[in-house]
Amino acid sequence: MQRRLLLLYIALLTLLPAGAMLPRTAAAGEPAPHGIVLVVGDGMGSAHFTLARLLRGADYRIGTLPQVGLVATDSANDFVTDSAAAATAYATGVKTNDGYVGADPSGRPRETVVEAAEARGLATGLLTTATFGDATPAAFASHATDRHDFDVIIPQMTSRGIDLLASTGLERFGNGGWPALDQVASAHGYQPVRTAAELASAGEGPVLAIFPSAKLDAQSPEMPLANLAAWSLERLARDPDGFFLLVEHEGTDTASHHNDSAALMSSVVELDKAVGAVLELARARGDVLVIVLGDHETGGLQIAGKPGKPELIWRDDYHSGEAVPVFSEGPGSAAFGRFLDNTGIGNALLALVARMGTP
């Protein structure tokens, strides 16, 4: 087993560009970050990150993050997790059953990173290329034993005081029993945003930005994820107490479930560009922790082919139980440069947030 983990770790190092730094230990007395950006490539295992590197070449931004580790992904009731249980481990530091969000296996609500951040006065934001009530963002801002119970999840998310909620799914609002966007926004003190122009002109105060969906949960044609992440980071970073921001690309998972190689290629490129936008702002500040990782692997993906023409080989259309990579940079990043259980991500995030802001 130890030899297999060593080989996996060595394989991960091949994802780094030449000259990238190797993991380091935490500096003595290292200050807490002013902000944390957690970027989740849903369904992305080692092969998915390798694909992004092959497609982006010298522009590959994820590989410039100096700390590299591995994350075990099993849930409380299965070796192969779903996104709800995986995100709950990241959000709460607790393993749970597949399908549960923000709750332990008994169904008891557990404090999330977003709730802890709000309690300490930090600005908070959740961004996704899916609808904002989807499993990953829901695990950070709601508590339910059914990830599809939107009647429970969405009211919790919109009433929690989160400063920024941004997603796709605009076409759902006002249709099929969903309330109109203006109705949801006004009921909870949000500014409704539907377009890039409206986002650019948004005033102070909470924003509920819902853009038109794209095929297979790729980024919205109205708002590239890189632009949205950059706008959000710049806005939240103004808070003197600090901030926590989740950025998720759901299309990497959805394309993998469909074994759609072309769609996956587009989505991993979109994700890497978003990471690049985050890193540009984070590095200019110097006090932001950036973490990029998958939540589980989807499709049993393998990569073959010739240089310039990668061939994607799919084992199936569901998740696997393999460990996934984690890349990080900034204050506190040393905690992520090793082998971790998925609960270790959540516990490390909670420990960092506890040192930020004011209670």
GROMACS .gro file of C-alpha atoms in nm:
model
  359
    1MET     CA    1   0.000   0.000   0.000
    2GLN     CA    2   0.278   0.247   0.093
    3ARG     CA    3   0.454   0.174  -0.235
    4ARG     CA    4   0.131   0.241  -0.428
    5LEU     CA    5   0.083   0.575  -0.250
    6LEU     CA    6   0.442   0.670  -0.324
    7LEU     CA    7   0.393   0.590  -0.693
    8LEU     CA    8   0.072   0.797  -0.697
    9TYR     CA    9   0.253   1.090  -0.541
   10ILE     CA   10   0.538   1.064  -0.792
   11ALA     CA   11   0.278   1.060  -1.070
   12LEU     CA   12   0.126   1.377  -0.930
   13LEU     CA   13   0.459   1.553  -0.947
   14THR     CA   14   0.455   1.501  -1.324
   15LEU     CA   15   0.159   1.741  -1.333
   16LEU     CA   16   0.389   2.023  -1.223
   17PRO     CA   17   0.574   2.226  -1.486
   18ALA     CA   18   0.950   2.221  -1.485
   19GLY     CA   19   1.094   2.435  -1.207
   20ALA     CA   20   0.784   2.427  -0.987
   21MET     CA   21   0.850   2.429  -0.615
   22LEU     CA   22   0.810   2.115  -0.407
   23PRO     CA   23   0.600   2.104  -0.087
   24ARG     CA   24   0.744   2.286   0.211
   25THR     CA   25   0.673   2.290   0.581
   26ALA     CA   26   0.472   2.571   0.740
   27ALA     CA   27   0.680   2.869   0.838
   28ALA     CA   28   0.699   2.934   1.210
   29GLY     CA   29   0.446   3.196   1.310
   30GLU     CA   30   0.295   3.209   0.961
   31PRO     CA   31   0.000   3.451   0.970
   32ALA     CA   32  -0.352   3.344   0.891
   33PRO     CA   33  -0.462   3.424   0.537
   34HIS     CA   34  -0.679   3.726   0.472
   35GLY     CA   35  -0.887   3.509   0.242
   36ILE     CA   36  -0.935   3.153   0.121
   37VAL     CA   37  -1.034   3.050  -0.231
   38LEU     CA   38  -1.132   2.684  -0.264
   39VAL     CA   39  -1.157   2.579  -0.630
   40VAL     CA   40  -1.328   2.245  -0.692
   41GLY     CA   41  -1.308   2.069  -1.025
   42ASP     CA   42  -1.599   1.834  -0.972
   43GLY     CA   43  -1.519   1.478  -1.077
   44MET     CA   44  -1.154   1.555  -1.149
   45GLY     CA   45  -0.897   1.286  -1.078
   46SER     CA   46  -0.531   1.278  -1.175
   47ALA     CA   47  -0.606   1.209  -1.542
   48HIS     CA   48  -0.839   1.511  -1.560
   49PHE     CA   49  -0.570   1.742  -1.425
   50THR     CA   50  -0.319   1.581  -1.662
   51LEU     CA   51  -0.555   1.653  -1.951
   52ALA     CA   52  -0.573   2.019  -1.851
   53ARG     CA   53  -0.194   2.033  -1.852
   54LEU     CA   54  -0.169   1.873  -2.195
   55LEU     CA   55  -0.426   2.111  -2.343
   56ARG     CA   56  -0.294   2.428  -2.180
   57GLY     CA   57   0.077   2.364  -2.223
   58ALA     CA   58   0.285   2.657  -2.101
   59ASP     CA   59  -0.036   2.836  -1.997
   60TYR     CA   60  -0.130   2.566  -1.743
   61ARG     CA   61  -0.188   2.757  -1.421
   62ILE     CA   62  -0.288   2.484  -1.175
   63GLY     CA   63   0.058   2.331  -1.204
   64THR     CA   64   0.221   2.652  -1.081
   65LEU     CA   65   0.077   2.597  -0.732
   66PRO     CA   66   0.374   2.479  -0.523
   67GLN     CA   67   0.207   2.250  -0.268
   68VAL     CA   68   0.083   1.916  -0.401
   69GLY     CA   69  -0.099   1.640  -0.213
   70LEU     CA   70  -0.348   1.357  -0.243
   71VAL     CA   71  -0.698   1.328  -0.097
   72ALA     CA   72  -0.881   1.004  -0.013
   73THR     CA   73  -1.244   1.036  -0.125
   74ASP     CA   74  -1.452   0.759   0.036
   75SER     CA   75  -1.780   0.851   0.208
   76ALA     CA   76  -1.922   0.716   0.535
   77ASN     CA   77  -2.119   0.441   0.362
   78ASP     CA   78  -1.928   0.370   0.040
   79PHE     CA   79  -1.576   0.345  -0.099
   80VAL     CA   80  -1.708   0.547  -0.394
   81THR     CA   81  -1.848   0.881  -0.282
   82ASP     CA   82  -2.102   1.106  -0.447
   83SER     CA   83  -2.057   1.482  -0.471
   84ALA     CA   84  -2.282   1.556  -0.174
   85ALA     CA   85  -2.085   1.346   0.075
   86ALA     CA   86  -1.753   1.458  -0.076
   87ALA     CA   87  -1.842   1.827  -0.045
   88THR     CA   88  -1.974   1.774   0.307
   89ALA     CA   89  -1.635   1.635   0.411
   90TYR     CA   90  -1.470   1.946   0.266
   91ALA     CA   91  -1.727   2.179   0.423
   92THR     CA   92  -1.753   2.026   0.772
   93GLY     CA   93  -1.456   1.794   0.830
   94VAL     CA   94  -1.702   1.506   0.886
   95LYS     CA   95  -1.768   1.201   0.669
   96THR     CA   96  -2.131   1.142   0.581
   97ASN     CA   97  -2.356   0.920   0.372
   98ASP     CA   98  -2.393   0.966  -0.001
   99GLY     CA   99  -2.671   1.214  -0.074
  100TYR     CA  100  -2.636   1.408   0.253
  101VAL     CA  101  -2.531   1.773   0.254
  102GLY     CA  102  -2.398   1.955   0.560
  103ALA     CA  103  -2.507   1.673   0.792
  104ASP     CA  104  -2.342   1.372   0.956
  105PRO     CA  105  -2.456   1.011   0.896
  106SER     CA  106  -2.725   1.045   1.164
  107GLY     CA  107  -2.868   1.346   0.980
  108ARG     CA  108  -2.748   1.592   1.244
  109PRO     CA  109  -2.645   1.932   1.098
  110ARG     CA  110  -2.273   2.007   1.125
  111GLU     CA  111  -2.116   2.351   1.116
  112THR     CA  112  -1.979   2.432   0.772
  113VAL     CA  113  -1.681   2.643   0.673
  114VAL     CA  114  -1.918   2.909   0.540
  115GLU     CA  115  -2.111   2.921   0.868
  116ALA     CA  116  -1.786   2.945   1.064
  117ALA     CA  117  -1.669   3.225   0.834
  118GLU     CA  118  -1.995   3.414   0.874
  119ALA     CA  119  -1.973   3.381   1.253
  120ARG     CA  120  -1.632   3.549   1.244
  121GLY     CA  121  -1.750   3.835   1.024
  122LEU     CA  122  -1.586   3.718   0.701
  123ALA     CA  123  -1.733   3.789   0.360
  124THR     CA  124  -1.850   3.471   0.186
  125GLY     CA  125  -1.925   3.363  -0.169
  126LEU     CA  126  -2.029   3.048  -0.353
  127LEU     CA  127  -1.983   3.020  -0.731
  128THR     CA  128  -2.070   2.724  -0.953
  129THR     CA  129  -2.138   2.648  -1.318
  130ALA     CA  130  -2.435   2.438  -1.198
  131THR     CA  131  -2.741   2.577  -1.018
  132PHE     CA  132  -2.650   2.717  -0.677
  133GLY     CA  133  -2.854   2.454  -0.491
  134ASP     CA  134  -2.646   2.173  -0.643
  135ALA     CA  135  -2.464   1.931  -0.413
  136THR     CA  136  -2.125   2.101  -0.380
  137PRO     CA  137  -2.234   2.456  -0.290
  138ALA     CA  138  -2.531   2.317  -0.094
  139ALA     CA  139  -2.298   2.123   0.136
  140PHE     CA  140  -2.131   2.450   0.239
  141ALA     CA  141  -2.451   2.639   0.315
  142SER     CA  142  -2.736   2.400   0.400
  143HIS     CA  143  -2.822   2.087   0.597
  144ALA     CA  144  -3.031   1.809   0.443
  145THR     CA  145  -3.039   1.431   0.407
  146ASP     CA  146  -3.145   1.453   0.042
  147ARG     CA  147  -2.928   1.656  -0.193
  148HIS     CA  148  -3.225   1.695  -0.428
  149ASP     CA  149  -3.459   1.846  -0.168
  150PHE     CA  150  -3.438   2.197  -0.313
  151ASP     CA  151  -3.743   2.311  -0.114
  152VAL     CA  152  -3.525   2.271   0.196
  153ILE     CA  153  -3.183   2.356   0.053
  154ILE     CA  154  -3.246   2.676  -0.143
  155PRO     CA  155  -3.429   2.866   0.135
  156GLN     CA  156  -3.144   2.780   0.372
  157MET     CA  157  -2.881   2.902   0.129
  158THR     CA  158  -3.054   3.231   0.050
  159SER     CA  159  -3.133   3.313   0.414
  160ARG     CA  160  -2.787   3.247   0.559
  161GLY     CA  161  -2.636   3.589   0.489
  162ILE     CA  162  -2.392   3.478   0.219
  163ASP     CA  163  -2.262   3.786   0.039
  164LEU     CA  164  -2.248   3.634  -0.309
  165LEU     CA  165  -2.434   3.343  -0.466
  166ALA     CA  166  -2.361   3.291  -0.835
  167SER     CA  167  -2.459   3.007  -1.065
  168THR     CA  168  -2.632   2.912  -1.387
  169GLY     CA  169  -2.996   2.800  -1.412
  170LEU     CA  170  -3.163   3.131  -1.502
  171GLU     CA  171  -3.411   2.951  -1.726
  172ARG     CA  172  -3.548   2.760  -1.425
  173PHE     CA  173  -3.656   3.065  -1.230
  174GLY     CA  174  -4.021   3.148  -1.287
  175ASN     CA  175  -4.084   2.809  -1.449
  176GLY     CA  176  -4.181   2.460  -1.332
  177GLY     CA  177  -4.276   2.572  -0.984
  178TRP     CA  178  -3.958   2.772  -0.926
  179PRO     CA  179  -4.017   3.130  -0.801
  180ALA     CA  180  -3.904   3.422  -1.015
  181LEU     CA  181  -3.548   3.542  -0.957
  182ASP     CA  182  -3.663   3.888  -0.847
  183GLN     CA  183  -3.893   3.727  -0.593
  184VAL     CA  184  -3.613   3.516  -0.442
  185ALA     CA  185  -3.371   3.808  -0.439
  186SER     CA  186  -3.607   4.062  -0.280
  187ALA     CA  187  -3.722   3.816  -0.014
  188HIS     CA  188  -3.366   3.780   0.115
  189GLY     CA  189  -3.210   4.120   0.049
  190TYR     CA  190  -3.012   4.030  -0.264
  191GLN     CA  191  -2.950   4.229  -0.577
  192PRO     CA  192  -3.064   4.012  -0.871
  193VAL     CA  193  -2.812   3.980  -1.154
  194ARG     CA  194  -2.869   3.808  -1.489
  195THR     CA  195  -2.605   3.949  -1.722
  196ALA     CA  196  -2.239   4.048  -1.724
  197ALA     CA  197  -2.342   4.414  -1.749
  198GLU     CA  198  -2.564   4.387  -1.442
  199LEU     CA  199  -2.283   4.219  -1.251
  200ALA     CA  200  -2.040   4.497  -1.342
  201SER     CA  201  -2.284   4.762  -1.219
  202ALA     CA  202  -2.391   4.583  -0.900
  203GLY     CA  203  -2.385   4.810  -0.596
  204GLU     CA  204  -2.279   4.735  -0.243
  205GLY     CA  205  -2.459   4.456  -0.063
  206PRO     CA  206  -2.536   4.088  -0.130
  207VAL     CA  207  -2.562   3.968  -0.490
  208LEU     CA  208  -2.763   3.677  -0.630
  209ALA     CA  209  -2.624   3.627  -0.981
  210ILE     CA  210  -2.798   3.364  -1.194
  211PHE     CA  211  -2.684   3.327  -1.554
  212PRO     CA  212  -2.816   3.119  -1.846
  213SER     CA  213  -2.704   2.756  -1.841
  214ALA     CA  214  -2.471   2.593  -2.091
  215LYS     CA  215  -2.473   2.235  -2.217
  216LEU     CA  216  -2.337   1.977  -1.970
  217ASP     CA  217  -2.283   2.240  -1.697
  218ALA     CA  218  -2.003   2.418  -1.880
  219GLN     CA  219  -1.954   2.785  -1.794
  220SER     CA  220  -2.237   3.018  -1.892
  221PRO     CA  221  -2.201   3.185  -2.233
  222GLU     CA  222  -2.298   3.507  -2.055
  223MET     CA  223  -2.025   3.492  -1.791
  224PRO     CA  224  -1.696   3.294  -1.819
  225LEU     CA  225  -1.599   3.139  -1.488
  226ALA     CA  226  -1.262   3.317  -1.496
  227ASN     CA  227  -1.433   3.657  -1.515
  228LEU     CA  228  -1.682   3.569  -1.245
  229ALA     CA  229  -1.413   3.436  -1.011
  230ALA     CA  230  -1.196   3.745  -1.059
  231TRP     CA  231  -1.488   3.982  -0.997
  232SER     CA  232  -1.592   3.788  -0.688
  233LEU     CA  233  -1.244   3.768  -0.538
  234GLU     CA  234  -1.182   4.137  -0.586
  235ARG     CA  235  -1.519   4.223  -0.428
  236LEU     CA  236  -1.496   3.990  -0.128
  237ALA     CA  237  -1.133   4.078  -0.058
  238ARG     CA  238  -1.241   4.433   0.033
  239ASP     CA  239  -1.383   4.304   0.360
  240PRO     CA  240  -1.135   4.402   0.633
  241ASP     CA  241  -1.209   4.083   0.828
  242GLY     CA  242  -1.129   3.857   0.532
  243PHE     CA  243  -1.329   3.617   0.316
  244PHE     CA  244  -1.402   3.263   0.205
  245LEU     CA  245  -1.487   3.190  -0.159
  246LEU     CA  246  -1.587   2.858  -0.318
  247VAL     CA  247  -1.547   2.828  -0.694
  248GLU     CA  248  -1.680   2.510  -0.857
  249HIS     CA  249  -1.676   2.389  -1.215
  250GLU     CA  250  -1.950   2.128  -1.244
  251GLY     CA  251  -1.899   2.068  -1.616
  252THR     CA  252  -1.586   1.861  -1.555
  253ASP     CA  253  -1.806   1.606  -1.376
  254THR     CA  254  -2.110   1.621  -1.605
  255ALA     CA  255  -1.900   1.579  -1.919
  256SER     CA  256  -1.726   1.282  -1.758
  257HIS     CA  257  -2.060   1.120  -1.668
  258HIS     CA  258  -2.154   1.151  -2.036
  259ASN     CA  259  -1.809   1.035  -2.151
  260ASP     CA  260  -1.812   1.347  -2.369
  261SER     CA  261  -1.443   1.399  -2.442
  262ALA     CA  262  -1.485   1.727  -2.631
  263ALA     CA  263  -1.697   1.879  -2.356
  264LEU     CA  264  -1.450   1.765  -2.091
  265MET     CA  265  -1.161   1.923  -2.279
  266SER     CA  266  -1.346   2.255  -2.289
  267SER     CA  267  -1.438   2.237  -1.922
  268VAL     CA  268  -1.088   2.158  -1.790
  269VAL     CA  269  -0.954   2.450  -1.992
  270GLU     CA  270  -1.226   2.678  -1.848
  271LEU     CA  271  -1.133   2.565  -1.498
  272ASP     CA  272  -0.763   2.629  -1.548
  273LYS     CA  273  -0.833   2.977  -1.684
  274ALA     CA  274  -1.043   3.048  -1.375
  275VAL     CA  275  -0.755   2.934  -1.154
  276GLY     CA  276  -0.527   3.165  -1.349
  277ALA     CA  277  -0.757   3.461  -1.285
  278VAL     CA  278  -0.770   3.379  -0.913
  279LEU     CA  279  -0.393   3.340  -0.890
  280GLU     CA  280  -0.327   3.672  -1.061
  281LEU     CA  281  -0.523   3.859  -0.795
  282ALA     CA  282  -0.414   3.638  -0.504
  283ARG     CA  283  -0.045   3.672  -0.588
  284ALA     CA  284  -0.078   4.048  -0.623
  285ARG     CA  285  -0.208   4.059  -0.265
  286GLY     CA  286   0.017   3.792  -0.114
  287ASP     CA  287  -0.222   3.707   0.170
  288VAL     CA  288  -0.472   3.473   0.002
  289LEU     CA  289  -0.471   3.095   0.031
  290VAL     CA  290  -0.568   2.925  -0.296
  291ILE     CA  291  -0.659   2.554  -0.298
  292VAL     CA  292  -0.748   2.361  -0.614
  293LEU     CA  293  -0.870   2.001  -0.601
  294GLY     CA  294  -1.119   1.742  -0.719
  295ASP     CA  295  -1.391   1.601  -0.495
  296HIS     CA  296  -1.383   1.253  -0.653
  297GLU     CA  297  -1.294   1.100  -0.988
  298THR     CA  298  -1.556   1.038  -1.258
  299GLY     CA  299  -1.538   0.802  -1.554
  300GLY     CA  300  -1.223   0.604  -1.476
  301LEU     CA  301  -1.050   0.830  -1.727
  302GLN     CA  302  -0.726   0.731  -1.898
  303ILE     CA  303  -0.529   0.933  -2.150
  304ALA     CA  304  -0.352   0.796  -2.457
  305GLY     CA  305  -0.282   0.927  -2.808
  306LYS     CA  306  -0.004   1.133  -2.965
  307PRO     CA  307   0.137   1.476  -2.875
  308GLY     CA  308  -0.122   1.738  -2.964
  309LYS     CA  309  -0.394   1.475  -3.004
  310PRO     CA  310  -0.488   1.327  -2.668
  311GLU     CA  311  -0.716   1.025  -2.680
  312LEU     CA  312  -0.953   0.989  -2.387
  313ILE     CA  313  -1.042   0.635  -2.276
  314TRP     CA  314  -1.341   0.592  -2.044
  315ARG     CA  315  -1.398   0.296  -1.816
  316ASP     CA  316  -1.762   0.378  -1.729
  317ASP     CA  317  -1.996   0.670  -1.665
  318TYR     CA  318  -1.982   0.693  -1.286
  319HIS     CA  319  -1.744   0.780  -1.005
  320SER     CA  320  -1.443   0.582  -0.894
  321GLY     CA  321  -1.287   0.555  -0.550
  322GLU     CA  322  -0.939   0.679  -0.634
  323ALA     CA  323  -0.758   0.956  -0.448
  324VAL     CA  324  -0.763   1.299  -0.613
  325PRO     CA  325  -0.494   1.568  -0.634
  326VAL     CA  326  -0.488   1.886  -0.426
  327PHE     CA  327  -0.275   2.188  -0.521
  328SER     CA  328  -0.230   2.495  -0.299
  329GLU     CA  329  -0.043   2.818  -0.243
  330GLY     CA  330  -0.043   3.093   0.016
  331PRO     CA  331  -0.060   3.126   0.395
  332GLY     CA  332  -0.154   2.789   0.544
  333SER     CA  333  -0.089   2.592   0.225
  334ALA     CA  334   0.164   2.358   0.388
  335ALA     CA  335  -0.126   2.177   0.557
  336PHE     CA  336  -0.242   2.051   0.216
  337GLY     CA  337   0.089   1.931   0.073
  338ARG     CA  338   0.058   1.569   0.187
  339PHE     CA  339  -0.179   1.270   0.186
  340LEU     CA  340  -0.512   1.363   0.347
  341ASP     CA  341  -0.850   1.213   0.406
  342ASN     CA  342  -1.123   1.433   0.257
  343THR     CA  343  -1.222   1.524   0.613
  344GLY     CA  344  -0.869   1.656   0.657
  345ILE     CA  345  -0.946   1.925   0.400
  346GLY     CA  346  -1.252   2.037   0.594
  347ASN     CA  347  -1.079   2.032   0.930
  348ALA     CA  348  -0.784   2.231   0.794
  349LEU     CA  349  -1.022   2.490   0.646
  350LEU     CA  350  -1.213   2.521   0.973
  351ALA     CA  351  -0.889   2.563   1.166
  352LEU     CA  352  -0.774   2.840   0.931
  353VAL     CA  353  -1.109   3.021   0.944
  354ALA     CA  354  -1.096   3.008   1.324
  355ARG     CA  355  -0.783   3.225   1.306
  356MET     CA  356  -0.940   3.480   1.068
  357GLY     CA  357  -1.172   3.772   1.132
  358THR     CA  358  -1.321   3.842   1.474
  359PRO     CA  359  -1.567   3.625   1.671
   0.00000   0.00000   0.00000
